[in-house]
């Protein structure tokens, strides 16, 4: 049995804040502490209470920093680590010009392994402890993704994309190979340690009806696996989709016809929705996923968070790297705030931080394990420094409330504000930074040789 105590200003959410002064929605303890036992939060309380229970446990004192549940990113592309910041195109041109060529490189297991290590280093650096990732079409990329997550003990969800048309030869599977590879990956990884497999038809444009049938069969055979895809991100994409599936009533209907819309479906973007599609989301409990930095970067459009919420639809929020421009969920919340402003709404910081933690965990059906600092949850924790830069420290001199401090983090924060990250109770950020420095130094030596 290994015990340790983490001490800091503790903040965790109990339910979605209805407004900025909904104090019952969260628990805040100024001198708070967590007793972590074998990677799980065994006790939460004031430091005095926790110290009484475990007087001999070593203490990591993070005061005056904030201690929260690790961030959860509900939509990201692992093979796009080197696509981020590619200039000048909207969705379909961006995919063809930059993304598809880059993803072909993941057929090489050595490349996939190197990128998996780099990808998880970035997630940790930015305070993200769980992510839902699209891998490339190659089984090797999903193998590399899950193997690296397991090595780090991280709760990760992902799957190889299914795509049998509309892309270069090197990026196409077949309906049968997609079914076989996905089934094998589910058998190998789903539920192993903290891994969860996600059935991942990339989007309607890159799957034939025959492959969609296979995706539907996989979904039926594996009801416990989430499903992820893309929906109504861009107007040209929608028009092209409807030309490929002329019998579909709308974009979402393509997925509905094959049994891919259900409570554990994650539908990236969902910007340009028809009223019927919104009805179906409300009826099925499927989850749209808001990707603010990506939607601005590709000029895709403004996600109607308030409209969907008013219908009882619970959306995830995510980076969508590499169309997304930052791994940081803080930056994602900042851009999300701006998109809501353009829709005449304001995202309160309490709601924002609940979204990136507890609410995203709920969207994944995992709130019993991650997303809060509740007793019994896995100890995936982020330590946030709201004075990480001079500009932030200057602004913080005038911050008087917790909400104001959170908003400084939301708007001005990035990886510099992530002081430490715990995965299953083990400090991960400093270790991963040391490893990155070593590998960059080695790369420099090779380059110099
Ligand atoms: N639609 C299909 N594939 C992708 C992708 O990789 N990124 C984004 N943003 N949209 C997609
Ligand atoms: Zn995406």
Tab-separated table of C-alpha atoms and ligand atoms in Angstrom:
chain	number	residue	atom	x	y	z
A	1	UNK	CA	0.000	0.000	0.000
A	2	UNK	CA	1.477	3.376	-0.981
A	3	UNK	CA	0.070	6.525	0.600
A	4	UNK	CA	0.825	10.130	-0.246
A	5	UNK	CA	-0.804	13.443	0.504
A	6	UNK	CA	-1.202	16.231	-2.057
A	7	UNK	CA	-1.782	19.636	-0.480
A	8	UNK	CA	-3.072	22.714	-2.314
A	9	UNK	CA	-6.082	24.905	-3.001
A	10	UNK	CA	-8.528	22.184	-3.952
A	11	UNK	CA	-11.315	22.688	-6.519
A	12	UNK	CA	-13.654	20.019	-7.879
A	13	UNK	CA	-17.105	20.077	-9.461
A	14	UNK	CA	-20.138	18.201	-8.124
A	15	UNK	CA	-22.491	19.065	-10.986
A	16	UNK	CA	-22.738	21.563	-13.838
A	17	UNK	CA	-22.818	25.150	-12.479
A	18	UNK	CA	-26.098	26.789	-13.501
A	19	UNK	CA	-24.576	30.255	-13.185
A	20	UNK	CA	-21.543	32.093	-11.890
A	21	UNK	CA	-22.848	32.083	-8.312
A	22	UNK	CA	-23.967	28.449	-8.135
A	23	UNK	CA	-21.805	27.645	-5.094
A	24	UNK	CA	-23.376	24.200	-4.612
A	25	UNK	CA	-21.955	23.039	-7.938
A	26	UNK	CA	-18.402	22.876	-6.676
A	27	UNK	CA	-16.234	22.165	-3.644
A	28	UNK	CA	-13.396	24.562	-2.902
A	29	UNK	CA	-11.041	24.074	0.053
A	30	UNK	CA	-8.452	26.812	0.580
A	31	UNK	CA	-6.016	24.553	2.463
A	32	UNK	CA	-7.166	21.300	0.942
A	33	UNK	CA	-5.603	17.890	0.625
A	34	UNK	CA	-6.049	14.519	-1.005
A	35	UNK	CA	-4.892	11.242	0.440
A	36	UNK	CA	-3.814	9.156	-2.536
A	37	UNK	CA	-3.588	5.418	-1.932
A	38	UNK	CA	-2.377	3.121	-4.715
A	39	UNK	CA	-3.248	5.705	-7.348
A	40	UNK	CA	-6.790	6.320	-6.100
A	41	UNK	CA	-8.190	9.253	-4.104
A	42	UNK	CA	-8.844	7.644	-0.738
A	43	UNK	CA	-9.772	10.797	1.159
A	44	UNK	CA	-10.499	14.440	0.420
A	45	UNK	CA	-10.726	17.234	2.949
A	46	UNK	CA	-8.886	20.027	4.646
A	47	UNK	CA	-5.167	19.415	5.140
A	48	UNK	CA	-5.730	19.180	8.894
A	49	UNK	CA	-8.321	16.402	8.435
A	50	UNK	CA	-6.249	14.427	5.953
A	51	UNK	CA	-3.089	14.773	8.043
A	52	UNK	CA	-4.937	13.337	11.033
A	53	UNK	CA	-5.874	10.241	9.022
A	54	UNK	CA	-2.423	9.714	7.495
A	55	UNK	CA	0.117	11.429	9.742
A	56	UNK	CA	3.077	9.500	8.303
A	57	UNK	CA	2.323	9.868	4.607
A	58	UNK	CA	4.739	12.070	2.640
A	59	UNK	CA	3.229	15.421	1.633
A	60	UNK	CA	3.645	17.175	-1.722
A	61	UNK	CA	2.807	20.773	-0.875
A	62	UNK	CA	1.490	22.636	-3.927
A	63	UNK	CA	0.229	25.751	-2.153
A	64	UNK	CA	-0.572	28.403	-3.342
A	65	UNK	CA	-1.459	26.611	-6.583
A	66	UNK	CA	-4.864	25.218	-7.486
A	67	UNK	CA	-5.378	21.461	-7.513
A	68	UNK	CA	-8.039	20.122	-9.889
A	69	UNK	CA	-8.941	16.954	-11.764
A	70	UNK	CA	-6.786	16.484	-14.880
A	71	UNK	CA	-8.209	17.847	-18.125
A	72	UNK	CA	-10.068	15.606	-20.555
A	73	UNK	CA	-9.811	16.181	-24.314
A	74	UNK	CA	-12.735	14.482	-26.068
A	75	UNK	CA	-11.521	14.790	-29.687
A	76	UNK	CA	-7.931	14.839	-30.931
A	77	UNK	CA	-5.968	13.272	-33.796
A	78	UNK	CA	-2.821	11.453	-32.682
A	79	UNK	CA	-1.230	11.318	-36.216
A	80	UNK	CA	-1.531	15.089	-36.618
A	81	UNK	CA	1.283	16.052	-34.247
A	82	UNK	CA	3.180	17.405	-37.272
A	83	UNK	CA	0.125	18.777	-39.104
A	84	UNK	CA	-0.763	21.447	-36.538
A	85	UNK	CA	-0.199	24.962	-37.977
A	86	UNK	CA	-0.592	24.100	-41.685
A	87	UNK	CA	-1.485	27.233	-43.627
A	88	UNK	CA	-4.349	28.520	-45.665
A	89	UNK	CA	-6.947	25.820	-46.311
A	90	UNK	CA	-10.458	24.923	-45.196
A	91	UNK	CA	-11.507	21.401	-44.262
A	92	UNK	CA	-11.469	19.336	-47.461
A	93	UNK	CA	-8.378	21.025	-48.962
A	94	UNK	CA	-6.660	20.882	-45.583
A	95	UNK	CA	-7.276	17.132	-45.380
A	96	UNK	CA	-6.041	16.489	-48.931
A	97	UNK	CA	-3.067	18.860	-48.892
A	98	UNK	CA	-1.651	18.308	-45.443
A	99	UNK	CA	-3.371	15.727	-43.323
A	100	UNK	CA	-3.720	12.674	-45.524
A	101	UNK	CA	-0.088	12.801	-46.767
A	102	UNK	CA	1.135	13.091	-43.176
A	103	UNK	CA	-1.015	10.216	-41.914
A	104	UNK	CA	0.504	7.838	-44.510
A	105	UNK	CA	3.738	7.968	-42.490
A	106	UNK	CA	2.063	6.067	-39.641
A	107	UNK	CA	2.292	2.807	-41.582
A	108	UNK	CA	5.857	2.751	-40.227
A	109	UNK	CA	5.732	1.359	-36.656
A	110	UNK	CA	8.927	3.188	-35.643
A	111	UNK	CA	7.445	6.539	-36.703
A	112	UNK	CA	4.167	5.726	-34.943
A	113	UNK	CA	6.043	4.859	-31.735
A	114	UNK	CA	8.135	8.035	-31.791
A	115	UNK	CA	5.056	10.185	-32.414
A	116	UNK	CA	3.072	8.391	-29.690
A	117	UNK	CA	5.741	9.264	-27.154
A	118	UNK	CA	5.826	12.891	-28.348
A	119	UNK	CA	2.016	13.076	-28.343
A	120	UNK	CA	1.686	11.929	-24.733
A	121	UNK	CA	4.478	14.278	-23.655
A	122	UNK	CA	2.450	17.148	-25.121
A	123	UNK	CA	-0.776	16.041	-23.447
A	124	UNK	CA	0.960	15.820	-20.064
A	125	UNK	CA	2.739	19.163	-20.549
A	126	UNK	CA	-0.658	20.790	-21.111
A	127	UNK	CA	-2.409	19.102	-18.174
A	128	UNK	CA	-4.474	16.604	-20.163
A	129	UNK	CA	-4.694	13.221	-18.469
A	130	UNK	CA	-7.366	11.571	-20.655
A	131	UNK	CA	-8.005	12.002	-24.376
A	132	UNK	CA	-10.171	10.441	-27.057
A	133	UNK	CA	-7.985	10.061	-30.121
A	134	UNK	CA	-8.372	9.193	-33.746
A	135	UNK	CA	-5.363	7.114	-34.834
A	136	UNK	CA	-4.457	6.674	-38.513
A	137	UNK	CA	-5.959	3.934	-40.671
A	138	UNK	CA	-3.024	1.670	-39.841
A	139	UNK	CA	-3.380	-0.883	-37.100
A	140	UNK	CA	0.229	-0.073	-36.116
A	141	UNK	CA	-0.756	3.470	-35.157
A	142	UNK	CA	-3.426	2.251	-32.727
A	143	UNK	CA	-0.963	-0.299	-31.331
A	144	UNK	CA	1.595	2.460	-30.735
A	145	UNK	CA	-1.049	4.722	-29.164
A	146	UNK	CA	-2.329	2.148	-26.673
A	147	UNK	CA	1.111	0.723	-25.871
A	148	UNK	CA	2.467	4.169	-24.964
A	149	UNK	CA	-0.639	5.018	-22.907
A	150	UNK	CA	-0.285	1.733	-21.018
A	151	UNK	CA	3.404	2.389	-20.367
A	152	UNK	CA	2.420	5.698	-18.747
A	153	UNK	CA	-0.608	4.301	-16.930
A	154	UNK	CA	-2.913	6.834	-18.608
A	155	UNK	CA	-6.672	6.431	-19.177
A	156	UNK	CA	-6.854	6.780	-22.948
A	157	UNK	CA	-9.541	6.150	-25.516
A	158	UNK	CA	-8.935	5.757	-29.234
A	159	UNK	CA	-9.240	3.750	-32.361
A	160	UNK	CA	-7.882	3.300	-35.859
A	161	UNK	CA	-9.926	5.248	-38.385
A	162	UNK	CA	-12.005	3.317	-40.900
A	163	UNK	CA	-11.579	4.813	-44.385
A	164	UNK	CA	-11.912	2.944	-47.676
A	165	UNK	CA	-12.338	5.777	-50.181
A	166	UNK	CA	-11.699	9.466	-50.789
A	167	UNK	CA	-8.052	9.287	-49.699
A	168	UNK	CA	-4.671	8.168	-51.108
A	169	UNK	CA	-4.202	4.399	-51.613
A	170	UNK	CA	-1.810	4.205	-48.677
A	171	UNK	CA	-4.576	5.464	-46.370
A	172	UNK	CA	-7.346	3.119	-47.451
A	173	UNK	CA	-8.465	-0.073	-45.787
A	174	UNK	CA	-11.352	-2.247	-47.008
A	175	UNK	CA	-14.648	-2.970	-45.286
A	176	UNK	CA	-13.339	-6.420	-44.315
A	177	UNK	CA	-9.848	-5.371	-43.167
A	178	UNK	CA	-11.378	-2.484	-41.189
A	179	UNK	CA	-13.688	-4.962	-39.467
A	180	UNK	CA	-10.912	-7.492	-38.813
A	181	UNK	CA	-8.350	-4.963	-37.569
A	182	UNK	CA	-10.881	-3.187	-35.354
A	183	UNK	CA	-12.136	-6.465	-33.873
A	184	UNK	CA	-8.551	-7.551	-33.153
A	185	UNK	CA	-7.700	-4.208	-31.553
A	186	UNK	CA	-10.835	-4.327	-29.382
A	187	UNK	CA	-9.923	-7.827	-28.235
A	188	UNK	CA	-6.377	-6.749	-27.485
A	189	UNK	CA	-6.968	-3.365	-25.826
A	190	UNK	CA	-10.559	-2.572	-24.813
A	191	UNK	CA	-10.782	-2.704	-21.039
A	192	UNK	CA	-7.132	-3.671	-20.661
A	193	UNK	CA	-5.826	-1.562	-17.788
A	194	UNK	CA	-7.169	1.944	-18.387
A	195	UNK	CA	-7.555	1.616	-22.188
A	196	UNK	CA	-10.899	1.885	-23.980
A	197	UNK	CA	-11.392	1.259	-27.657
A	198	UNK	CA	-13.456	3.679	-29.751
A	199	UNK	CA	-14.983	2.540	-33.063
A	200	UNK	CA	-13.844	5.263	-35.472
A	201	UNK	CA	-15.387	5.631	-38.936
A	202	UNK	CA	-13.530	8.836	-39.900
A	203	UNK	CA	-16.500	10.517	-41.611
A	204	UNK	CA	-19.089	9.746	-44.269
A	205	UNK	CA	-16.901	10.985	-47.126
A	206	UNK	CA	-14.126	8.446	-46.506
A	207	UNK	CA	-16.334	5.365	-46.013
A	208	UNK	CA	-18.358	3.500	-48.644
A	209	UNK	CA	-21.829	2.280	-47.678
A	210	UNK	CA	-20.297	-1.226	-47.438
A	211	UNK	CA	-17.815	0.021	-44.862
A	212	UNK	CA	-20.539	1.856	-42.965
A	213	UNK	CA	-22.377	-1.505	-42.755
A	214	UNK	CA	-19.247	-3.005	-41.215
A	215	UNK	CA	-18.938	-0.100	-38.788
A	216	UNK	CA	-22.578	-0.718	-37.799
A	217	UNK	CA	-21.801	-4.399	-37.207
A	218	UNK	CA	-18.834	-3.458	-35.013
A	219	UNK	CA	-21.067	-1.054	-33.080
A	220	UNK	CA	-23.732	-3.733	-32.554
A	221	UNK	CA	-21.210	-6.343	-31.483
A	222	UNK	CA	-19.472	-3.945	-29.075
A	223	UNK	CA	-22.173	-1.871	-27.373
A	224	UNK	CA	-19.750	-0.908	-24.644
A	225	UNK	CA	-17.333	0.769	-27.083
A	226	UNK	CA	-17.869	4.443	-27.813
A	227	UNK	CA	-18.143	5.538	-31.444
A	228	UNK	CA	-16.432	8.652	-32.799
A	229	UNK	CA	-16.752	10.435	-36.115
A	230	UNK	CA	-17.175	13.908	-37.644
A	231	UNK	CA	-20.474	15.658	-38.397
A	232	UNK	CA	-21.434	18.862	-40.242
A	233	UNK	CA	-18.174	20.723	-39.799
A	234	UNK	CA	-18.074	22.565	-43.109
A	235	UNK	CA	-20.647	23.475	-45.777
A	236	UNK	CA	-18.714	21.896	-48.685
A	237	UNK	CA	-18.262	18.738	-46.622
A	238	UNK	CA	-22.025	18.547	-46.018
A	239	UNK	CA	-22.873	19.030	-49.708
A	240	UNK	CA	-20.347	16.384	-50.770
A	241	UNK	CA	-21.619	13.948	-48.127
A	242	UNK	CA	-25.196	14.322	-49.326
A	243	UNK	CA	-24.078	13.723	-52.934
A	244	UNK	CA	-22.393	10.476	-51.827
A	245	UNK	CA	-25.440	9.377	-49.791
A	246	UNK	CA	-28.348	10.768	-51.859
A	247	UNK	CA	-30.919	8.723	-49.947
A	248	UNK	CA	-29.965	10.291	-46.588
A	249	UNK	CA	-32.348	12.907	-45.160
A	250	UNK	CA	-29.394	14.895	-43.801
A	251	UNK	CA	-25.781	14.289	-42.705
A	252	UNK	CA	-26.628	12.669	-39.372
A	253	UNK	CA	-29.017	10.316	-41.136
A	254	UNK	CA	-26.031	8.667	-42.858
A	255	UNK	CA	-24.746	7.565	-39.465
A	256	UNK	CA	-28.236	6.759	-38.130
A	257	UNK	CA	-28.924	4.365	-41.002
A	258	UNK	CA	-25.969	2.254	-39.976
A	259	UNK	CA	-26.702	2.236	-36.248
A	260	UNK	CA	-23.896	4.627	-35.353
A	261	UNK	CA	-25.898	7.184	-33.358
A	262	UNK	CA	-26.382	6.256	-29.734
A	263	UNK	CA	-25.694	7.513	-26.223
A	264	UNK	CA	-21.960	6.771	-26.448
A	265	UNK	CA	-21.468	8.386	-29.871
A	266	UNK	CA	-19.118	11.389	-30.069
A	267	UNK	CA	-19.790	13.627	-33.060
A	268	UNK	CA	-16.974	16.071	-33.712
A	269	UNK	CA	-17.943	19.662	-34.642
A	270	UNK	CA	-21.719	19.422	-35.298
A	271	UNK	CA	-21.860	23.070	-36.343
A	272	UNK	CA	-24.329	23.354	-39.238
A	273	UNK	CA	-27.217	21.215	-37.960
A	274	UNK	CA	-30.752	20.857	-39.328
A	275	UNK	CA	-33.652	20.916	-36.844
A	276	UNK	CA	-34.230	17.185	-37.429
A	277	UNK	CA	-30.620	16.408	-36.581
A	278	UNK	CA	-30.918	18.326	-33.318
A	279	UNK	CA	-34.083	16.349	-32.473
A	280	UNK	CA	-32.176	13.101	-33.041
A	281	UNK	CA	-29.265	14.211	-30.855
A	282	UNK	CA	-31.747	15.060	-28.091
A	283	UNK	CA	-33.595	11.731	-28.446
A	284	UNK	CA	-30.556	9.478	-28.618
A	285	UNK	CA	-28.318	11.243	-26.091
A	286	UNK	CA	-25.441	11.278	-28.601
A	287	UNK	CA	-22.826	13.924	-27.859
A	288	UNK	CA	-21.658	16.724	-30.159
A	289	UNK	CA	-18.065	17.770	-29.502
A	290	UNK	CA	-17.150	21.462	-29.672
A	291	UNK	CA	-13.647	22.106	-31.066
A	292	UNK	CA	-13.221	25.893	-30.848
A	293	UNK	CA	-9.616	26.432	-31.961
A	294	UNK	CA	-10.142	24.118	-34.926
A	295	UNK	CA	-13.434	25.718	-35.936
A	296	UNK	CA	-11.778	29.140	-35.996
A	297	UNK	CA	-8.579	27.915	-37.672
A	298	UNK	CA	-10.388	26.162	-40.551
A	299	UNK	CA	-13.068	28.871	-40.732
A	300	UNK	CA	-15.688	26.166	-40.152
A	301	UNK	CA	-18.290	28.149	-38.217
A	302	UNK	CA	-19.711	28.919	-34.788
A	303	UNK	CA	-20.894	26.012	-32.615
A	304	UNK	CA	-24.287	26.731	-31.028
A	305	UNK	CA	-23.571	25.549	-27.506
A	306	UNK	CA	-26.475	27.386	-25.889
A	307	UNK	CA	-29.006	26.170	-28.467
A	308	UNK	CA	-27.978	22.538	-27.996
A	309	UNK	CA	-27.870	22.852	-24.220
A	310	UNK	CA	-31.391	24.273	-24.216
A	311	UNK	CA	-32.487	20.995	-25.850
A	312	UNK	CA	-30.811	18.980	-23.084
A	313	UNK	CA	-27.927	17.917	-25.332
A	314	UNK	CA	-24.639	17.543	-23.489
A	315	UNK	CA	-21.630	18.491	-25.629
A	316	UNK	CA	-18.003	17.663	-25.090
A	317	UNK	CA	-15.242	20.213	-25.601
A	318	UNK	CA	-11.950	19.327	-27.272
A	319	UNK	CA	-8.813	20.541	-29.012
A	320	UNK	CA	-9.053	18.676	-32.357
A	321	UNK	CA	-5.282	18.975	-32.851
A	322	UNK	CA	-4.012	19.178	-35.659
A	323	UNK	CA	-6.803	21.374	-37.091
A	324	UNK	CA	-6.958	22.635	-33.533
A	325	UNK	CA	-4.115	25.012	-32.807
A	326	UNK	CA	-3.218	24.135	-29.225
A	327	UNK	CA	-3.009	21.043	-27.012
A	328	UNK	CA	-4.071	23.267	-24.133
A	329	UNK	CA	-7.580	22.820	-22.780
A	330	UNK	CA	-7.099	26.272	-21.204
A	331	UNK	CA	-6.601	27.812	-24.640
A	332	UNK	CA	-9.506	25.708	-25.911
A	333	UNK	CA	-11.762	27.178	-23.209
A	334	UNK	CA	-10.504	30.650	-24.086
A	335	UNK	CA	-11.398	30.292	-27.761
A	336	UNK	CA	-14.659	28.639	-26.714
A	337	UNK	CA	-15.447	31.752	-24.704
A	338	UNK	CA	-14.871	33.906	-27.801
A	339	UNK	CA	-17.081	31.758	-30.029
A	340	UNK	CA	-19.889	31.967	-27.485
A	341	UNK	CA	-19.381	35.732	-27.420
A	342	UNK	CA	-19.886	35.817	-31.204
A	343	UNK	CA	-23.193	34.018	-30.536
A	344	UNK	CA	-24.102	36.626	-27.913
A	345	UNK	CA	-23.405	34.294	-24.951
A	346	UNK	CA	-20.755	34.196	-22.216
A	347	UNK	CA	-19.075	31.066	-20.886
A	348	UNK	CA	-18.574	31.537	-17.145
A	349	UNK	CA	-15.184	30.244	-15.905
A	350	UNK	CA	-16.848	27.904	-13.421
A	351	UNK	CA	-18.799	26.356	-16.290
A	352	UNK	CA	-15.669	26.273	-18.434
A	353	UNK	CA	-13.571	24.368	-15.886
A	354	UNK	CA	-16.436	22.002	-15.112
A	355	UNK	CA	-16.717	21.330	-18.872
A	356	UNK	CA	-13.060	20.384	-19.333
A	357	UNK	CA	-13.166	18.021	-16.337
A	358	UNK	CA	-16.372	16.542	-14.844
A	359	UNK	CA	-18.672	17.273	-17.768
A	360	UNK	CA	-16.296	15.806	-20.369
A	361	UNK	CA	-15.967	12.728	-18.135
A	362	UNK	CA	-19.763	12.435	-18.078
A	363	UNK	CA	-19.877	12.666	-21.872
A	364	UNK	CA	-17.493	9.678	-21.942
A	365	UNK	CA	-19.532	7.782	-19.325
A	366	UNK	CA	-16.463	7.780	-17.070
A	367	UNK	CA	-17.370	10.246	-14.312
A	368	UNK	CA	-17.081	7.515	-11.681
A	369	UNK	CA	-13.330	7.209	-12.411
A	370	UNK	CA	-12.055	10.553	-13.768
A	371	UNK	CA	-13.005	14.225	-14.010
A	372	UNK	CA	-13.436	14.972	-10.298
A	373	UNK	CA	-11.482	14.812	-7.061
A	374	UNK	CA	-14.127	12.598	-5.475
A	375	UNK	CA	-13.088	9.800	-3.156
A	376	UNK	CA	-12.773	6.590	-5.178
A	377	UNK	CA	-11.688	8.376	-8.361
A	378	UNK	CA	-8.349	7.731	-9.990
A	379	UNK	CA	-5.777	10.318	-8.905
A	380	UNK	CA	-5.370	12.088	-12.270
A	381	UNK	CA	-4.684	15.633	-11.123
A	382	UNK	CA	-3.459	18.941	-12.483
A	383	UNK	CA	-1.715	21.652	-10.455
A	384	UNK	CA	-2.432	25.099	-11.886
A	385	UNK	CA	-0.304	28.214	-11.371
A	386	UNK	CA	-2.357	31.313	-12.075
A	387	UNK	CA	0.776	33.504	-11.837
A	388	UNK	CA	2.821	31.462	-14.305
A	389	UNK	CA	3.795	34.428	-16.479
A	390	UNK	CA	4.546	38.030	-15.595
A	391	UNK	CA	1.438	39.165	-17.435
A	392	UNK	CA	-0.683	36.700	-15.458
A	393	UNK	CA	0.934	37.694	-12.137
A	394	UNK	CA	0.246	41.346	-12.893
A	395	UNK	CA	-3.398	40.631	-13.685
A	396	UNK	CA	-3.732	38.422	-10.601
A	397	UNK	CA	-2.805	41.368	-8.359
A	398	UNK	CA	-6.312	42.641	-9.131
A	399	UNK	CA	-8.169	39.318	-8.931
A	400	UNK	CA	-10.433	39.093	-5.898
A	401	UNK	CA	-12.459	35.926	-6.389
A	402	UNK	CA	-11.906	32.316	-7.370
A	403	UNK	CA	-13.946	32.901	-10.540
A	404	UNK	CA	-11.696	35.795	-11.529
A	405	UNK	CA	-8.617	33.665	-10.965
A	406	UNK	CA	-10.079	30.857	-13.068
A	407	UNK	CA	-10.826	33.305	-15.864
A	408	UNK	CA	-7.210	34.509	-15.846
A	409	UNK	CA	-6.126	30.879	-16.243
A	410	UNK	CA	-8.724	30.309	-18.968
A	411	UNK	CA	-7.813	33.337	-21.050
A	412	UNK	CA	-4.073	33.708	-20.403
A	413	UNK	CA	-3.033	30.181	-19.444
A	414	UNK	CA	-1.281	27.485	-21.450
A	415	UNK	CA	1.323	24.811	-20.666
A	416	UNK	CA	3.300	27.321	-18.582
A	417	UNK	CA	0.410	27.416	-16.106
A	418	UNK	CA	0.561	23.637	-15.621
A	419	UNK	CA	2.885	23.303	-12.662
A	420	UNK	CA	2.585	19.537	-12.259
A	421	UNK	CA	0.400	16.672	-13.436
A	422	UNK	CA	-0.316	13.440	-11.576
A	423	UNK	CA	-1.311	10.273	-13.401
A	424	UNK	CA	-2.722	7.675	-11.028
A	425	UNK	CA	-1.034	9.587	-8.219
A	426	UNK	CA	2.413	9.649	-9.848
A	427	UNK	CA	4.021	12.964	-10.836
A	428	UNK	CA	4.330	12.956	-14.624
A	429	UNK	CA	5.162	16.403	-15.973
A	430	UNK	CA	8.702	16.923	-14.694
A	431	UNK	CA	9.671	13.367	-15.665
A	432	UNK	CA	8.300	13.774	-19.156
A	433	UNK	CA	10.086	17.138	-19.561
A	434	UNK	CA	13.412	15.533	-18.602
A	435	UNK	CA	12.847	12.791	-21.163
A	436	UNK	CA	11.964	15.322	-23.878
A	437	UNK	CA	15.113	17.339	-23.137
A	438	UNK	CA	17.215	14.179	-23.399
A	439	UNK	CA	15.706	13.131	-26.710
A	440	UNK	CA	16.054	16.653	-28.175
A	441	UNK	CA	19.700	16.716	-27.057
A	442	UNK	CA	20.222	13.351	-28.748
A	443	UNK	CA	18.530	14.578	-31.924
A	444	UNK	CA	20.856	17.622	-31.791
A	445	UNK	CA	23.903	15.369	-31.486
A	446	UNK	CA	22.815	13.347	-34.503
A	447	UNK	CA	22.124	16.519	-36.470
A	448	UNK	CA	25.561	17.877	-35.525
A	449	UNK	CA	27.399	14.625	-36.311
B	1	LIG	N1	-13.077	15.370	-40.825
B	1	LIG	C1	-12.566	14.178	-41.227
B	1	LIG	N2	-11.293	14.037	-40.805
B	1	LIG	C2	-10.994	15.153	-40.132
B	1	LIG	C3	-9.815	15.586	-39.452
B	1	LIG	O1	-8.787	14.923	-39.402
B	1	LIG	N3	-9.887	16.816	-38.848
B	1	LIG	C4	-11.012	17.576	-38.877
B	1	LIG	N4	-11.010	18.756	-38.269
B	1	LIG	N5	-12.114	17.194	-39.525
B	1	LIG	C5	-12.118	15.986	-40.124
B	2	LIG	ZN1	-11.354	15.784	-35.847
